[in-house]
Coordinates of C-alpha atoms in Angstrom, one line a residue:
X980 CA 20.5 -19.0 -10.0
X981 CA 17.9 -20.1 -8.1
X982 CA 14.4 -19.0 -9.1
X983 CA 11.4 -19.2 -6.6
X984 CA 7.5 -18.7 -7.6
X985 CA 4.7 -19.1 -5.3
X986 CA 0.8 -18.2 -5.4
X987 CA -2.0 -18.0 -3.6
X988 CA -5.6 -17.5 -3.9
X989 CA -7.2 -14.7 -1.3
X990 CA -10.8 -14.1 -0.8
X991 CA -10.1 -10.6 -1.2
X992 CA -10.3 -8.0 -3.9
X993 CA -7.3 -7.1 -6.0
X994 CA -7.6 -3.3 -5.1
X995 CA -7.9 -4.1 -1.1
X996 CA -4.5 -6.5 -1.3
X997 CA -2.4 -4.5 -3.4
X998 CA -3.3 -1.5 -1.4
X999 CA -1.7 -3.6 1.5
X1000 CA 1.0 -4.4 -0.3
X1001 CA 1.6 -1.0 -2.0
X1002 CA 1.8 0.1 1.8
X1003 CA 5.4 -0.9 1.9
X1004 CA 6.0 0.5 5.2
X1005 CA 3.4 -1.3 7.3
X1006 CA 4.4 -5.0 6.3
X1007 CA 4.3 -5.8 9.7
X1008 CA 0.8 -4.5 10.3
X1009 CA -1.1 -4.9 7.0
X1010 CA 0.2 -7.8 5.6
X1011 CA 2.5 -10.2 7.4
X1012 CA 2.0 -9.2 11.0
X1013 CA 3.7 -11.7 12.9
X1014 CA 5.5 -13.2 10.2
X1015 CA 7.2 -9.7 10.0
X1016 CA 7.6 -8.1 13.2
X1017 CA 9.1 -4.2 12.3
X1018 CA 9.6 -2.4 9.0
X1019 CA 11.5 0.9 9.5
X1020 CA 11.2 3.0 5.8
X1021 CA 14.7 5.0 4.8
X1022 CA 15.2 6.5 1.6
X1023 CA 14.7 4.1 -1.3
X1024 CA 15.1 0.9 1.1
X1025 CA 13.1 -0.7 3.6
X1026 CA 14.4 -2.9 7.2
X1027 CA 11.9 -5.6 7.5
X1028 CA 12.4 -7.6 11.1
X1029 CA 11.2 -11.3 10.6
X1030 CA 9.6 -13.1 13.5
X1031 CA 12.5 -15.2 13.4
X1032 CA 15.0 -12.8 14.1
X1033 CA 16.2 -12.1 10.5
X1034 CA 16.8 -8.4 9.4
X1035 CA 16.7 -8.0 5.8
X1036 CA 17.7 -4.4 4.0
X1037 CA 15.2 -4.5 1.0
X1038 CA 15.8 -1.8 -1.8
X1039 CA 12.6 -0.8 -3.3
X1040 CA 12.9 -1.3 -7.3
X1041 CA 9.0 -0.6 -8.4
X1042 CA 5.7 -0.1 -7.0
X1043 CA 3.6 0.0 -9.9
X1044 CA 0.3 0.6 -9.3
X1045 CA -1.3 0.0 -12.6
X1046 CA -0.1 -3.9 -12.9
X1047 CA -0.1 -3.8 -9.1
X1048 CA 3.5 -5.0 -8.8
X1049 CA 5.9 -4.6 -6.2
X1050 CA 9.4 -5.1 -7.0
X1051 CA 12.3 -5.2 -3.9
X1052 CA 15.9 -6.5 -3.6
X1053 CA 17.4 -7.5 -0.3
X1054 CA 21.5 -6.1 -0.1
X1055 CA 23.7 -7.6 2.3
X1056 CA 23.6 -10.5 4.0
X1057 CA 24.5 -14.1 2.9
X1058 CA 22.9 -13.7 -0.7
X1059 CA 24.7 -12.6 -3.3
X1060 CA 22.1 -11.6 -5.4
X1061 CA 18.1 -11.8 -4.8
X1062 CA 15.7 -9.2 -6.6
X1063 CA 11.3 -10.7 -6.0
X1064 CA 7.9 -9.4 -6.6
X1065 CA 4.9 -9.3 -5.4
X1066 CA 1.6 -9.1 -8.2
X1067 CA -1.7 -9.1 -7.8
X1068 CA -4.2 -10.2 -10.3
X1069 CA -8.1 -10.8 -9.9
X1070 CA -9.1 -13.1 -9.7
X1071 CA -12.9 -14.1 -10.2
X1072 CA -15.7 -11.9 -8.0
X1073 CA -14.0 -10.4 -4.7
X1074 CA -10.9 -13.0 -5.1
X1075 CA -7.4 -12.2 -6.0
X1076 CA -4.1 -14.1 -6.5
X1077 CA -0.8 -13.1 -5.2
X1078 CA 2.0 -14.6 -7.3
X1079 CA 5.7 -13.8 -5.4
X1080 CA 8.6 -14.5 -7.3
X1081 CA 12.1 -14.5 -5.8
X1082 CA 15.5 -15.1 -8.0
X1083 CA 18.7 -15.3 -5.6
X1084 CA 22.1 -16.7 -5.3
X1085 CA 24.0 -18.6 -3.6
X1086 CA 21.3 -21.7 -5.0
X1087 CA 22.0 -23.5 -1.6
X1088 CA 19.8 -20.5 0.3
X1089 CA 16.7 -21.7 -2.4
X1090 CA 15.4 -23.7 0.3
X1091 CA 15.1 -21.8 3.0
X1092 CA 14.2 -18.9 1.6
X1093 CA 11.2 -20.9 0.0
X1094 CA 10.5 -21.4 3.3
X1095 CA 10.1 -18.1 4.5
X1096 CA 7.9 -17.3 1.0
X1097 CA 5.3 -20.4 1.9
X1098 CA 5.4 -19.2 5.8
X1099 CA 4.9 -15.0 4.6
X1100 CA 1.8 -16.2 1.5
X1101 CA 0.2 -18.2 4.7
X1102 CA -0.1 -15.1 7.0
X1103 CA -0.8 -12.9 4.2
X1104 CA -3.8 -14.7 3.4
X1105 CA -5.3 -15.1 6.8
X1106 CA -4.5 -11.6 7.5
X1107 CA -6.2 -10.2 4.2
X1108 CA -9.0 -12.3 3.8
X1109 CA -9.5 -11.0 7.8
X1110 CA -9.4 -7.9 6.5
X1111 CA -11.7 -8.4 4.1
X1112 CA -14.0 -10.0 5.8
X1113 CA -14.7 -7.2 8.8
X1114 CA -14.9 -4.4 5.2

């Protein structure tokens, strides 16, 4: 199985970020906009649109808000399996980092779905620490 971990540091506080991330329904406007281009909410489940044309049906495992933790898993599609996470920790004064782990098979889609990890932490990043910045 192919396991995937990325992280970034944000010139943001931890409560700001994960409140964007907790927002699972506005990914496309608080978080990744761009990068994601819809998210339509059903029950238990999220369809996330991708700039690059990709629709992915994401189940929503956890939102825990006390370790600030999001927890998805995309059904359908070419993976066989694939649960990921996104946690927030401070992170210093005003900083945070956003660690996204992603385990999936088949191992040959590790690749490009690293891709699309590094590509989604870049806009997250600008598009929080914009935030922040005009707070």
């Amino acid at each position: 199985m192919a396991s995937i971990r990325r992280e970034v540091s944000v010139a943001a506080g931890p409560a700001a970020v994960w409140d964007a991330i907790r927002d699972v329904g506005a990914v496309h406007e608080r978080l990744a906009p761009g990068f994601v281009v819809d998210t339509k909410l059903e029950e238990g489940a999220r369809i996330v649109t991708f700039g690059n044309g990709v629709v992915a049906r994401e189940l929503i495992v956890d939102v825990d808000d006390e370790a600030r933790r999001l927890a998805w898993s995309v059904v359908g599609g070419r993976m066989t399996h694939h649960n990921a996470s996104l946690q927030v920790f401070a992170e210093g004064e005003g900083r945070s980092r956003v660690v996204w782990i992603a385990d999936l098979l088949p191992n040959e889609l590790a690749g490009y779905i690293a891709g699309m990890i590094e590509q989604g932490m870049a806009v997250m990043k600008k598009t929080l620490e914009l935030h922040a910045a005009r707070a």
